[in-house]
Amino acid sequence: MMNSLQDRDGLIAKNWHIACLSTELKNKPIQRIIYDKPYVFFRDEKGKAVCLPDRCLHRHALLSLGHCEAGKIVCPYHGWTYDEAGTVRNIPSEGPGYECSKHKTLSFPVIEQEGVIWVWTFDSTPVDHPWNFPRYHDKKWINYFMVTDFSNEVTNLAENFMDVPHTVFVHKGWFRNKSQKKIPMNIETNKGRVLVTYKQAEDEIAPLLNPLLNPQNAPMIHTDEFIYPNITHVTYAYGDKYGVIINSQCTPISTMKTRVYTYMSYRLAAFNFIIKPFIQYYTRQVIKQDVQIMDNQFKSLSFDPKTTFRSTPADEVHKAIERLRHLGQKNPQEVSSVNLSTSTEFWL
């Protein structure tokens, strides 16, 4: 029998994860599942996001199916009421004067920034600080989020998001087409990151948008980066002014189920706002294709999850991501000590 996802991920699980977009958390509590455990999110009297286990201490009803009153969450079963610290403030069946505060559940660290709500789901001091989305505060750049559920796990998804060779098959006609060119790439692993730089002459990702993305006819600089443990950062830069940024943060839900929060940011030479609906439609179609191929892989892995992948020199990026994720399962301190650099090439 396969171990749980958290057992297999080990110490990787002790990290910040996105629970939801800020716009998703309003006046009603919501549930989010991370590593097979349910959590309830709500806002306190000051509008600050709060996270508690989604289970009432009394008879274990789901708090997320209750409601909020004056910044506190009320259990739908017997009305036990919890504040932002997880302390019980009211037990209706005991009447006034009962010492409710002796009952207390956990409260998890939450940080809300740049349109998303991050949570640390462990009873320990958080490490570092959540990721900052590039260009989020730059008014010259347009940004938006897409939320997508995948039937697969973080390592496989990160490899997919940083995999150029698959684009001519999975995204044929949408993203790239076969060019029969040899593409050199440099892969640097340092401080918990895998940075890939491609050296493809006359590279482009959206020919129809090229006049707006690249008015100066500058060479496109394409880099992919994996940030341990669960973020990919893809950049297509045209000179120092224009380009496209794609960040994907993977929140593990359960075995072979992950919710991906994709942050898109772009700057065109003109029509930034006008063309946004088209870009949103286009990027959604590309992600749907990734969902399909990741579901394909999931169905295969469900028969034999212990299968060892066969790799070639073109898969050095995948191997670098796997190396950091495997190290992080048992000793996250070793992740930042890996310092490797290699160059290889592949055909596109």
C-alpha positions as a LaTeX table, in Angstrom:
\begin{tabular}{lrrr}
\hline
Residue & $x$ (\AA) & $y$ (\AA) & $z$ (\AA) \\
\hline
Met1 & 0.00 & 0.00 & 0.00 \\
Met2 & 1.32 & 3.45 & $-0.94$ \\
Asn3 & 2.28 & 5.71 & 1.97 \\
Ser4 & 0.42 & 8.99 & 2.32 \\
Leu5 & 1.66 & 11.95 & 0.32 \\
Gln6 & 2.93 & 13.70 & 3.45 \\
Asp7 & 4.84 & 10.59 & 4.53 \\
Arg8 & 6.51 & 10.41 & 1.12 \\
Asp9 & 7.26 & 14.15 & 0.96 \\
Gly10 & 8.65 & 14.11 & 4.49 \\
Leu11 & 10.14 & 17.45 & 5.53 \\
Ile12 & 9.22 & 19.04 & 2.19 \\
Ala13 & 5.75 & 19.50 & 3.68 \\
Lys14 & 7.08 & 22.03 & 6.20 \\
Asn15 & 6.82 & 25.03 & 3.90 \\
Trp16 & 4.50 & 27.86 & 2.96 \\
His17 & 1.64 & 26.93 & 0.62 \\
Ile18 & $-1.00$ & 29.04 & $-1.07$ \\
Ala19 & $-4.42$ & 28.26 & 0.38 \\
Cys20 & $-6.53$ & 30.54 & $-1.81$ \\
Leu21 & $-6.71$ & 33.83 & $-3.64$ \\
Ser22 & $-7.58$ & 36.86 & $-1.53$ \\
Thr23 & $-10.76$ & 37.31 & $-3.57$ \\
Glu24 & $-11.94$ & 33.81 & $-2.61$ \\
Leu25 & $-12.03$ & 34.57 & 1.12 \\
Lys26 & $-14.90$ & 36.96 & 1.82 \\
Asn27 & $-17.57$ & 36.86 & 4.53 \\
Lys28 & $-18.04$ & 33.11 & 4.64 \\
Pro29 & $-15.56$ & 30.49 & 5.87 \\
Ile30 & $-13.97$ & 28.23 & 3.27 \\
Gln31 & $-12.25$ & 24.87 & 3.45 \\
Arg32 & $-8.92$ & 24.00 & 1.89 \\
Ile33 & $-7.23$ & 20.59 & 1.97 \\
Ile34 & $-3.43$ & 20.45 & 2.14 \\
Tyr35 & $-1.63$ & 17.13 & 2.46 \\
Asp36 & $-4.92$ & 15.31 & 3.08 \\
Lys37 & $-5.82$ & 17.52 & 6.06 \\
Pro38 & $-8.77$ & 19.96 & 6.04 \\
Tyr39 & $-8.32$ & 23.56 & 7.19 \\
Val40 & $-10.87$ & 26.33 & 7.61 \\
Phe41 & $-10.14$ & 29.92 & 6.62 \\
Phe42 & $-12.10$ & 33.01 & 7.65 \\
Arg43 & $-11.54$ & 36.69 & 8.35 \\
Asp44 & $-11.43$ & 38.21 & 11.84 \\
Glu45 & $-12.98$ & 41.55 & 12.86 \\
Lys46 & $-10.12$ & 43.46 & 11.23 \\
Gly47 & $-10.38$ & 41.51 & 8.00 \\
Lys48 & $-7.21$ & 39.50 & 8.65 \\
Ala49 & $-7.16$ & 35.95 & 7.25 \\
Val50 & $-7.24$ & 33.19 & 9.88 \\
Cys51 & $-6.60$ & 29.44 & 9.60 \\
Leu52 & $-7.73$ & 26.74 & 12.03 \\
Pro53 & $-8.13$ & 22.97 & 11.69 \\
Asp54 & $-11.49$ & 22.32 & 10.04 \\
Arg55 & $-12.82$ & 20.31 & 12.97 \\
Cys56 & $-14.74$ & 21.46 & 16.00 \\
Leu57 & $-13.23$ & 20.24 & 19.29 \\
His58 & $-16.69$ & 19.27 & 20.56 \\
Arg59 & $-18.11$ & 16.64 & 18.20 \\
His60 & $-15.76$ & 17.13 & 15.25 \\
Ala61 & $-18.18$ & 18.80 & 12.87 \\
Leu62 & $-16.66$ & 20.76 & 9.99 \\
Leu63 & $-16.30$ & 24.40 & 10.99 \\
Ser64 & $-16.18$ & 25.43 & 7.32 \\
Leu65 & $-19.88$ & 24.57 & 7.06 \\
Gly66 & $-20.68$ & 27.03 & 9.85 \\
His67 & $-20.77$ & 30.82 & 9.67 \\
Cys68 & $-18.93$ & 33.88 & 10.96 \\
Glu69 & $-20.12$ & 36.35 & 13.60 \\
Ala70 & $-18.12$ & 39.45 & 14.49 \\
Gly71 & $-14.88$ & 37.96 & 13.16 \\
Lys72 & $-15.33$ & 34.60 & 14.88 \\
Ile73 & $-16.33$ & 31.25 & 13.42 \\
Val74 & $-19.39$ & 29.40 & 14.73 \\
Cys75 & $-19.73$ & 25.62 & 14.50 \\
Pro76 & $-22.98$ & 24.58 & 12.76 \\
Tyr77 & $-23.60$ & 21.65 & 15.15 \\
His78 & $-23.75$ & 23.16 & 18.67 \\
Gly79 & $-22.60$ & 26.74 & 18.14 \\
Trp80 & $-19.14$ & 26.52 & 19.68 \\
Thr81 & $-17.47$ & 29.77 & 18.68 \\
Tyr82 & $-13.74$ & 30.24 & 17.99 \\
Asp83 & $-11.66$ & 33.41 & 17.72 \\
Glu84 & $-8.64$ & 34.07 & 15.50 \\
Ala85 & $-6.31$ & 32.33 & 18.00 \\
Gly86 & $-8.41$ & 29.16 & 18.04 \\
Thr87 & $-9.73$ & 29.86 & 21.54 \\
Val88 & $-13.34$ & 28.93 & 22.25 \\
Arg89 & $-15.30$ & 32.07 & 23.21 \\
Asn90 & $-18.83$ & 30.75 & 23.49 \\
Ile91 & $-20.54$ & 27.42 & 24.25 \\
Pro92 & $-24.28$ & 28.14 & 24.09 \\
Ser93 & $-25.33$ & 24.97 & 25.93 \\
Glu94 & $-23.33$ & 25.99 & 29.03 \\
Gly95 & $-24.87$ & 29.43 & 29.30 \\
Pro96 & $-23.12$ & 32.63 & 30.42 \\
Gly97 & $-20.24$ & 32.46 & 32.90 \\
Tyr98 & $-18.79$ & 29.17 & 31.71 \\
Glu99 & $-15.01$ & 29.27 & 31.27 \\
Cys100 & $-14.91$ & 28.61 & 27.53 \\
Ser101 & $-11.30$ & 29.65 & 26.98 \\
Lys102 & $-9.92$ & 26.47 & 28.52 \\
His103 & $-10.84$ & 24.86 & 25.21 \\
Lys104 & $-8.47$ & 25.81 & 22.40 \\
Thr105 & $-7.58$ & 24.43 & 18.98 \\
Leu106 & $-4.54$ & 25.20 & 16.84 \\
Ser107 & $-4.13$ & 28.40 & 14.86 \\
Phe108 & $-1.73$ & 28.40 & 11.94 \\
Pro109 & 0.46 & 31.27 & 10.65 \\
Val110 & $-1.11$ & 33.07 & 7.70 \\
Ile111 & 0.35 & 35.75 & 5.44 \\
Glu112 & $-1.77$ & 37.60 & 2.89 \\
Gln113 & 0.15 & 39.45 & 0.21 \\
Glu114 & $-0.02$ & 40.22 & $-3.50$ \\
Gly115 & $-3.48$ & 38.76 & $-3.96$ \\
Val116 & $-2.98$ & 35.37 & $-2.32$ \\
Ile117 & $-3.21$ & 33.84 & 1.15 \\
Trp118 & $-0.29$ & 31.69 & 2.29 \\
Val119 & $-0.45$ & 29.27 & 5.22 \\
Trp120 & 2.08 & 27.39 & 7.33 \\
Thr121 & 0.26 & 24.24 & 8.43 \\
Phe122 & 2.61 & 23.11 & 11.18 \\
Asp123 & 2.88 & 23.83 & 14.89 \\
Ser124 & 6.39 & 25.23 & 14.44 \\
Thr125 & 8.11 & 28.48 & 13.56 \\
Pro126 & 7.84 & 29.21 & 9.82 \\
Val127 & 11.00 & 29.32 & 7.77 \\
Asp128 & 11.82 & 32.27 & 5.56 \\
His129 & 8.93 & 34.13 & 3.97 \\
Pro130 & 6.45 & 33.38 & 1.19 \\
Trp131 & 7.39 & 34.03 & $-2.42$ \\
Asn132 & 6.96 & 37.53 & $-3.86$ \\
Phe133 & 5.42 & 37.66 & $-7.32$ \\
Pro134 & 7.64 & 39.67 & $-9.70$ \\
Arg135 & 6.23 & 42.86 & $-11.27$ \\
Tyr136 & 3.09 & 42.60 & $-9.12$ \\
His137 & 3.37 & 46.24 & $-8.00$ \\
Asp138 & 4.63 & 47.56 & $-11.35$ \\
Lys139 & 1.67 & 49.35 & $-12.96$ \\
Lys140 & 3.22 & 49.01 & $-16.41$ \\
Trp141 & 2.73 & 45.26 & $-16.20$ \\
Ile142 & $-0.63$ & 43.45 & $-16.31$ \\
Asn143 & $-1.07$ & 40.47 & $-14.01$ \\
Tyr144 & $-3.72$ & 37.93 & $-13.08$ \\
Phe145 & $-4.03$ & 34.50 & $-11.44$ \\
Met146 & $-5.36$ & 31.20 & $-12.72$ \\
Val147 & $-6.26$ & 28.34 & $-10.36$ \\
Thr148 & $-6.07$ & 24.82 & $-11.77$ \\
Asp149 & $-6.46$ & 21.36 & $-10.23$ \\
Phe150 & $-4.13$ & 18.67 & $-11.59$ \\
Ser151 & $-4.26$ & 14.91 & $-11.18$ \\
Asn152 & $-0.54$ & 14.61 & $-10.42$ \\
Glu153 & 2.10 & 15.54 & $-7.86$ \\
Val154 & 4.43 & 18.50 & $-7.41$ \\
Thr155 & 7.66 & 16.99 & $-8.75$ \\
Asn156 & 6.03 & 15.88 & $-12.00$ \\
Leu157 & 4.21 & 19.19 & $-12.38$ \\
Ala158 & 7.35 & 21.27 & $-11.83$ \\
Glu159 & 9.13 & 19.19 & $-14.46$ \\
Asn160 & 6.26 & 19.74 & $-16.88$ \\
Phe161 & 6.17 & 23.51 & $-16.35$ \\
Met162 & 9.93 & 23.72 & $-17.10$ \\
Asp163 & 9.95 & 21.24 & $-19.95$ \\
Val164 & 10.52 & 22.77 & $-23.38$ \\
Pro165 & 10.64 & 19.57 & $-25.52$ \\
His166 & 7.04 & 18.65 & $-24.66$ \\
Thr167 & 5.65 & 21.92 & $-26.03$ \\
Val168 & 5.88 & 20.86 & $-29.69$ \\
Phe169 & 3.76 & 17.79 & $-28.93$ \\
Val170 & 1.35 & 18.80 & $-26.15$ \\
His171 & 0.91 & 22.43 & $-27.30$ \\
Lys172 & 1.37 & 21.99 & $-31.04$ \\
Gly173 & $-0.27$ & 24.87 & $-32.89$ \\
Trp174 & $-0.79$ & 26.82 & $-29.66$ \\
Phe175 & 2.63 & 27.43 & $-28.25$ \\
Arg176 & 5.42 & 26.03 & $-30.38$ \\
Asn177 & 5.93 & 23.95 & $-33.50$ \\
Lys178 & 8.75 & 21.65 & $-34.48$ \\
Ser179 & 11.71 & 23.60 & $-35.82$ \\
Gln180 & 14.35 & 20.86 & $-36.14$ \\
Lys181 & 16.83 & 23.02 & $-34.29$ \\
Lys182 & 19.44 & 22.06 & $-31.74$ \\
Ile183 & 18.91 & 24.12 & $-28.56$ \\
Pro184 & 21.85 & 24.53 & $-26.15$ \\
Met185 & 20.93 & 25.04 & $-22.50$ \\
Asn186 & 22.82 & 25.76 & $-19.31$ \\
Ile187 & 21.55 & 24.38 & $-15.98$ \\
Glu188 & 22.74 & 25.87 & $-12.71$ \\
Thr189 & 21.70 & 24.51 & $-9.32$ \\
Asn190 & 22.48 & 26.85 & $-6.45$ \\
Lys191 & 20.86 & 27.91 & $-3.15$ \\
Gly192 & 17.82 & 25.70 & $-3.61$ \\
Arg193 & 17.13 & 26.84 & $-7.17$ \\
Val194 & 17.52 & 25.30 & $-10.60$ \\
Leu195 & 18.08 & 27.98 & $-13.25$ \\
Val196 & 17.92 & 27.02 & $-16.92$ \\
Thr197 & 19.06 & 29.42 & $-19.64$ \\
Tyr198 & 18.33 & 28.60 & $-23.27$ \\
Lys199 & 20.38 & 29.82 & $-26.21$ \\
Gln200 & 18.04 & 29.59 & $-29.17$ \\
Ala201 & 18.50 & 32.10 & $-31.95$ \\
Glu202 & 15.31 & 33.78 & $-33.23$ \\
Asp203 & 13.21 & 32.15 & $-30.50$ \\
Glu204 & 9.61 & 33.32 & $-30.03$ \\
Ile205 & 6.53 & 32.02 & $-28.25$ \\
Ala206 & 3.62 & 33.93 & $-29.77$ \\
Pro207 & 4.17 & 35.04 & $-33.38$ \\
Leu208 & 0.87 & 36.96 & $-33.51$ \\
Leu209 & 1.90 & 39.05 & $-30.49$ \\
Asn210 & 5.50 & 39.49 & $-31.52$ \\
Pro211 & 5.08 & 43.09 & $-32.82$ \\
Leu212 & 3.64 & 44.08 & $-29.41$ \\
Leu213 & 5.99 & 41.99 & $-27.28$ \\
Asn214 & 9.09 & 42.85 & $-29.23$ \\
Pro215 & 8.80 & 46.28 & $-30.92$ \\
Gln216 & 12.57 & 46.77 & $-30.73$ \\
Asn217 & 13.21 & 43.40 & $-32.42$ \\
Ala218 & 15.41 & 42.36 & $-29.50$ \\
Pro219 & 16.46 & 38.73 & $-29.04$ \\
Met220 & 14.16 & 36.84 & $-26.69$ \\
Ile221 & 15.85 & 35.68 & $-23.49$ \\
His222 & 14.12 & 32.59 & $-22.14$ \\
Thr223 & 14.89 & 31.32 & $-18.62$ \\
Asp224 & 13.16 & 28.69 & $-16.49$ \\
Glu225 & 13.72 & 28.45 & $-12.76$ \\
Phe226 & 12.62 & 25.98 & $-10.10$ \\
Ile227 & 12.51 & 27.42 & $-6.57$ \\
Tyr228 & 12.48 & 24.71 & $-3.91$ \\
Pro229 & 10.13 & 23.24 & $-2.89$ \\
Asn230 & 7.13 & 24.03 & $-5.13$ \\
Ile231 & 7.50 & 27.07 & $-7.40$ \\
Thr232 & 8.48 & 27.46 & $-11.05$ \\
His233 & 9.42 & 30.82 & $-12.52$ \\
Val234 & 9.40 & 31.13 & $-16.32$ \\
Thr235 & 10.48 & 34.34 & $-18.05$ \\
Tyr236 & 10.39 & 35.42 & $-21.69$ \\
Ala237 & 12.16 & 38.79 & $-21.86$ \\
Tyr238 & 12.38 & 41.06 & $-24.92$ \\
Gly239 & 15.01 & 43.63 & $-24.03$ \\
Asp240 & 14.64 & 45.33 & $-20.65$ \\
Lys241 & 11.05 & 46.57 & $-21.03$ \\
Tyr242 & 8.73 & 43.92 & $-22.44$ \\
Gly243 & 8.04 & 40.28 & $-21.76$ \\
Val244 & 5.99 & 37.57 & $-20.10$ \\
Ile245 & 6.40 & 36.05 & $-16.64$ \\
Ile246 & 4.73 & 32.82 & $-15.54$ \\
Asn247 & 4.91 & 31.69 & $-11.90$ \\
Ser248 & 3.33 & 28.43 & $-10.79$ \\
Gln249 & 2.99 & 27.56 & $-7.09$ \\
Cys250 & 1.93 & 23.98 & $-6.40$ \\
Thr251 & $-0.14$ & 23.25 & $-3.28$ \\
Pro252 & $-0.31$ & 19.50 & $-2.51$ \\
Ile253 & $-3.88$ & 18.38 & $-1.77$ \\
Ser254 & $-3.52$ & 14.60 & $-1.60$ \\
Thr255 & $-1.89$ & 11.70 & $-3.42$ \\
Met256 & $-1.87$ & 12.58 & $-7.12$ \\
Lys257 & $-3.89$ & 15.76 & $-6.61$ \\
Thr258 & $-2.38$ & 19.26 & $-6.64$ \\
Arg259 & $-3.84$ & 22.74 & $-6.93$ \\
Val260 & $-1.69$ & 25.08 & $-8.99$ \\
Tyr261 & $-1.84$ & 28.86 & $-8.61$ \\
Thr262 & $-0.48$ & 30.33 & $-11.82$ \\
Tyr263 & 0.53 & 33.99 & $-11.76$ \\
Met264 & 0.74 & 35.63 & $-15.18$ \\
Ser265 & 2.40 & 38.99 & $-15.74$ \\
Tyr266 & 3.09 & 40.66 & $-19.06$ \\
Arg267 & 3.96 & 43.97 & $-20.66$ \\
Leu268 & 3.28 & 44.81 & $-24.29$ \\
Ala269 & 4.28 & 47.88 & $-26.23$ \\
Ala270 & 0.58 & 48.78 & $-26.60$ \\
Phe271 & $-2.94$ & 47.50 & $-25.91$ \\
Asn272 & $-1.97$ & 46.04 & $-22.52$ \\
Phe273 & $-5.50$ & 46.13 & $-21.08$ \\
Ile274 & $-7.41$ & 45.66 & $-24.33$ \\
Ile275 & $-5.71$ & 42.40 & $-25.19$ \\
Lys276 & $-5.97$ & 40.88 & $-21.68$ \\
Pro277 & $-9.13$ & 38.77 & $-22.41$ \\
Phe278 & $-7.37$ & 37.18 & $-25.39$ \\
Ile279 & $-4.23$ & 36.40 & $-23.35$ \\
Gln280 & $-6.34$ & 34.95 & $-20.54$ \\
Tyr281 & $-8.17$ & 32.71 & $-23.01$ \\
Tyr282 & $-4.92$ & 31.67 & $-24.67$ \\
Thr283 & $-3.12$ & 30.80 & $-21.42$ \\
Arg284 & $-6.15$ & 28.88 & $-20.14$ \\
Gln285 & $-6.15$ & 26.70 & $-23.27$ \\
Val286 & $-2.43$ & 25.97 & $-22.84$ \\
Ile287 & $-2.95$ & 24.99 & $-19.20$ \\
Lys288 & $-5.84$ & 22.70 & $-20.17$ \\
Gln289 & $-3.43$ & 20.85 & $-22.43$ \\
Asp290 & $-0.99$ & 20.46 & $-19.53$ \\
Val291 & $-3.84$ & 19.15 & $-17.37$ \\
Gln292 & $-4.56$ & 16.48 & $-19.99$ \\
Ile293 & $-0.98$ & 15.27 & $-20.33$ \\
Met294 & $-0.46$ & 15.25 & $-16.56$ \\
Asp295 & $-3.66$ & 13.20 & $-16.24$ \\
Asn296 & $-2.21$ & 10.83 & $-18.84$ \\
Gln297 & 0.94 & 10.39 & $-16.75$ \\
Phe298 & $-1.10$ & 10.02 & $-13.54$ \\
Lys299 & $-3.12$ & 7.16 & $-15.02$ \\
Ser300 & 0.09 & 5.35 & $-15.90$ \\
Leu301 & 1.69 & 5.97 & $-12.49$ \\
Ser302 & $-1.45$ & 4.77 & $-10.70$ \\
Phe303 & $-0.64$ & 1.26 & $-11.94$ \\
Asp304 & 2.97 & 1.38 & $-10.74$ \\
Pro305 & 3.94 & 4.46 & $-8.69$ \\
Lys306 & 7.44 & 3.10 & $-8.00$ \\
Thr307 & 8.46 & 3.14 & $-11.64$ \\
Thr308 & 11.88 & 4.72 & $-12.22$ \\
Phe309 & 11.96 & 7.23 & $-15.07$ \\
Arg310 & 14.40 & 6.61 & $-17.92$ \\
Ser311 & 16.28 & 9.82 & $-18.73$ \\
Thr312 & 18.55 & 11.12 & $-21.49$ \\
Pro313 & 20.85 & 14.21 & $-21.60$ \\
Ala314 & 17.83 & 16.32 & $-22.61$ \\
Asp315 & 16.31 & 15.54 & $-19.18$ \\
Glu316 & 19.02 & 17.18 & $-17.07$ \\
Val317 & 16.47 & 19.77 & $-15.92$ \\
His318 & 14.17 & 17.04 & $-14.61$ \\
Lys319 & 17.00 & 15.30 & $-12.80$ \\
Ala320 & 18.06 & 18.57 & $-11.13$ \\
Ile321 & 14.52 & 19.18 & $-9.81$ \\
Glu322 & 14.23 & 15.59 & $-8.59$ \\
Arg323 & 17.59 & 15.90 & $-6.82$ \\
Leu324 & 16.46 & 18.88 & $-4.73$ \\
Arg325 & 13.04 & 17.39 & $-3.95$ \\
His326 & 14.57 & 14.08 & $-2.87$ \\
Leu327 & 17.10 & 15.83 & $-0.63$ \\
Gly328 & 14.37 & 17.96 & 0.91 \\
Gln329 & 12.37 & 14.94 & 2.00 \\
Lys330 & 14.89 & 14.08 & 4.72 \\
Asn331 & 17.26 & 17.03 & 5.10 \\
Pro332 & 16.14 & 20.43 & 3.76 \\
Gln333 & 19.42 & 21.99 & 4.93 \\
Glu334 & 21.26 & 20.03 & 2.22 \\
Val335 & 19.08 & 21.54 & $-0.51$ \\
Ser336 & 20.79 & 24.93 & $-0.33$ \\
Ser337 & 24.26 & 23.35 & $-0.32$ \\
Val338 & 23.93 & 21.82 & $-3.80$ \\
Asn339 & 26.08 & 23.78 & $-6.26$ \\
Leu340 & 26.19 & 22.30 & $-9.75$ \\
Ser341 & 26.48 & 23.60 & $-13.29$ \\
Thr342 & 26.11 & 21.68 & $-16.52$ \\
Ser343 & 25.47 & 22.36 & $-20.17$ \\
Thr344 & 23.68 & 20.14 & $-22.65$ \\
Glu345 & 21.42 & 20.42 & $-25.68$ \\
Phe346 & 18.23 & 19.02 & $-27.12$ \\
Trp347 & 16.37 & 19.08 & $-30.41$ \\
Leu348 & 13.16 & 21.03 & $-30.78$ \\
\hline
\end{tabular}
